[in-house]
Short mmCIF file of C-alpha atoms in Angstrom, two decimals:
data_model
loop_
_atom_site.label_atom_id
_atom_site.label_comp_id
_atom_site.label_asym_id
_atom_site.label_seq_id
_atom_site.Cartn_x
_atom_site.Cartn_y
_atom_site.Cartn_z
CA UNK A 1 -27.82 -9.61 10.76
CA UNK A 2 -25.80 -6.70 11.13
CA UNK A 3 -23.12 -6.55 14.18
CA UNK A 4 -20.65 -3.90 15.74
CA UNK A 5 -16.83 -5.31 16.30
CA UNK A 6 -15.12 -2.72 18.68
CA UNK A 7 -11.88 -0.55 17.78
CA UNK A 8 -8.78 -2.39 19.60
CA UNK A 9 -7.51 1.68 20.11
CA UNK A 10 -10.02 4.65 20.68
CA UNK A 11 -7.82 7.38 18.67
CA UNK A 12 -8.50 5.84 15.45
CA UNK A 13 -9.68 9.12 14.65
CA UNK A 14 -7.30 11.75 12.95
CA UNK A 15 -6.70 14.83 14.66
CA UNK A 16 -9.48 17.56 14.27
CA UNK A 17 -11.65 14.43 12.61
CA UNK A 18 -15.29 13.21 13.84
CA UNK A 19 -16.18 10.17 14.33
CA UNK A 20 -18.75 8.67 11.96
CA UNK A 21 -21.43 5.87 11.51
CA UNK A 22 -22.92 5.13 7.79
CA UNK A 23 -25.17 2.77 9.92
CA UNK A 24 -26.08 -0.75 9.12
CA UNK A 25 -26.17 -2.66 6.43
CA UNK A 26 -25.68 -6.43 4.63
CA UNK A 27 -22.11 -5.95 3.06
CA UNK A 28 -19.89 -3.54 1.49
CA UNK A 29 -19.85 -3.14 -1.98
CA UNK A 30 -17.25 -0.38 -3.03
CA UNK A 31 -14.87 1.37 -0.80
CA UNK A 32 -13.34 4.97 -2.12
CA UNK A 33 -10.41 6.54 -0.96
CA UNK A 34 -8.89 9.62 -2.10
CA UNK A 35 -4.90 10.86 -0.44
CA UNK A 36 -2.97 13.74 -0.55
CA UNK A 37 0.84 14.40 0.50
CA UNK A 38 -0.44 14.30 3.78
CA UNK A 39 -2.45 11.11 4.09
CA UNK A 40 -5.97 10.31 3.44
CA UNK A 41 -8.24 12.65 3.04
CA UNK A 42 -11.45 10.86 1.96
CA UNK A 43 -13.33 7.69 2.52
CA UNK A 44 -16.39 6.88 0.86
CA UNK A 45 -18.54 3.19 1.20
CA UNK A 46 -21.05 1.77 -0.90
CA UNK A 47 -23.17 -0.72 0.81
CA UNK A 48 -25.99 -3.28 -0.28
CA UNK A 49 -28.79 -2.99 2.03
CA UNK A 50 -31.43 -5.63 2.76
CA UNK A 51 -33.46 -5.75 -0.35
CA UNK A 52 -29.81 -5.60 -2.32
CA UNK A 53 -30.11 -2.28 -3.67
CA UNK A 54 -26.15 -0.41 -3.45
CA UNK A 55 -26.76 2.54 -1.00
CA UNK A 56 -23.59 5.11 -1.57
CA UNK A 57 -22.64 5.78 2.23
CA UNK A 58 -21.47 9.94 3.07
CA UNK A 59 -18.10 11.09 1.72
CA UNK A 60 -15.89 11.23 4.72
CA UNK A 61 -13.55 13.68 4.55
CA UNK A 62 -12.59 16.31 1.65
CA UNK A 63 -11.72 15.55 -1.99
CA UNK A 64 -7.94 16.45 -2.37
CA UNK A 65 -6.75 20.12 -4.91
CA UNK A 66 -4.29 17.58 -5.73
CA UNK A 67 -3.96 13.81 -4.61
CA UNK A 68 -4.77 10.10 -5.73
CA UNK A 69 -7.79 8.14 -5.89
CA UNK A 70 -8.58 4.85 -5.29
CA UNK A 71 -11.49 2.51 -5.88
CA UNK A 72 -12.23 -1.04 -4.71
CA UNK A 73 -14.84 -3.67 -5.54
CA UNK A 74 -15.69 -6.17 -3.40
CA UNK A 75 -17.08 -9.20 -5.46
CA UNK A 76 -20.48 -10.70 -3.89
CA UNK A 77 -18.90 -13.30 -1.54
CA UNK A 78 -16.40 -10.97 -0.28
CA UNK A 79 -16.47 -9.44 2.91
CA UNK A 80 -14.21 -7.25 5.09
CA UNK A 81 -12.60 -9.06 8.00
CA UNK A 82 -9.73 -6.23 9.35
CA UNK A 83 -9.51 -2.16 9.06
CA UNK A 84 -6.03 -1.01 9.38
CA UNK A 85 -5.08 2.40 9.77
CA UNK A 86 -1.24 3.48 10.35
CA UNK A 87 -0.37 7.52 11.33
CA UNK A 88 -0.23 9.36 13.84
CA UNK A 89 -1.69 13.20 13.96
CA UNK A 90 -3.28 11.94 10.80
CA UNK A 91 -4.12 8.70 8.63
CA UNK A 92 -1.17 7.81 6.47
CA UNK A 93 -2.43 4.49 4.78
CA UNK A 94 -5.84 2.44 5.36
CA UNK A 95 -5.59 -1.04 5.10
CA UNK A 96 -8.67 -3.23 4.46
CA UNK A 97 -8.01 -7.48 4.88
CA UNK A 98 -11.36 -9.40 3.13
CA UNK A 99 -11.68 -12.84 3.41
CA UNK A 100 -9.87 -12.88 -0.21
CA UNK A 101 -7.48 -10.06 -0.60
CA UNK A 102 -5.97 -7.28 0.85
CA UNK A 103 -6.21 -3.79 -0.23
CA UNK A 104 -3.78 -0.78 0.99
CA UNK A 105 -3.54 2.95 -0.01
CA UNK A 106 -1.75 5.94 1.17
CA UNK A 107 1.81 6.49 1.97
CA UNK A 108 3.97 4.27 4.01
CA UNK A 109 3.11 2.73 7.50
#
């Protein structure tokens, strides 16, 4: 069953950003983030869909000239619970809370 939580702010998008929807799926296997000096730049999902196949979600965003990357796993009975972001005209640092662990990347909050 997949469900939609609403966004406690409606600016969560970055300035001169899109909003975007990989659709729906049964969990999130991999998330991919890539940041340059002036925040994130990139987010990327993979998902496992309903026969449990990973489907790699759309690259959102543009691969940094020069910048960090960052991959996470999600192990099979792990799940996201929160999505942080902190910035302002853009998206410093993501922050994503599983029932687990917490993952963070990008510059300061």
């Amino acid at each position: 069953m997949a469900f939609r939580m609403s966004r406690d702010h409606a600016d969560f998008v970055a300035h001169g950003g899109t909003e975007w929807d990989d659709g729906a799926f049964v969990n999130v296997k991999k998330i991919k983030i890539f940041h340059d000096w002036a925040g994130i730049t990139l987010v990327q999902f993979d998902y496992i869909d309903g026969t449990g196949a990973i489907v790699s979600g759309l690259d959102h965003g543009r691969v940094p000239v020069e910048g960090a990357r960052a991959e996470f796993w999600l192990r099979d009975d792990e799940y996201i619970t929160i999505v942080t972001a902190f910035g302002g005209y853009c998206v410093r640092k993501i922050e994503f809370i599983t029932n687990k662990r917490t993952f963070d990347f990008g510059g300061f909050n």
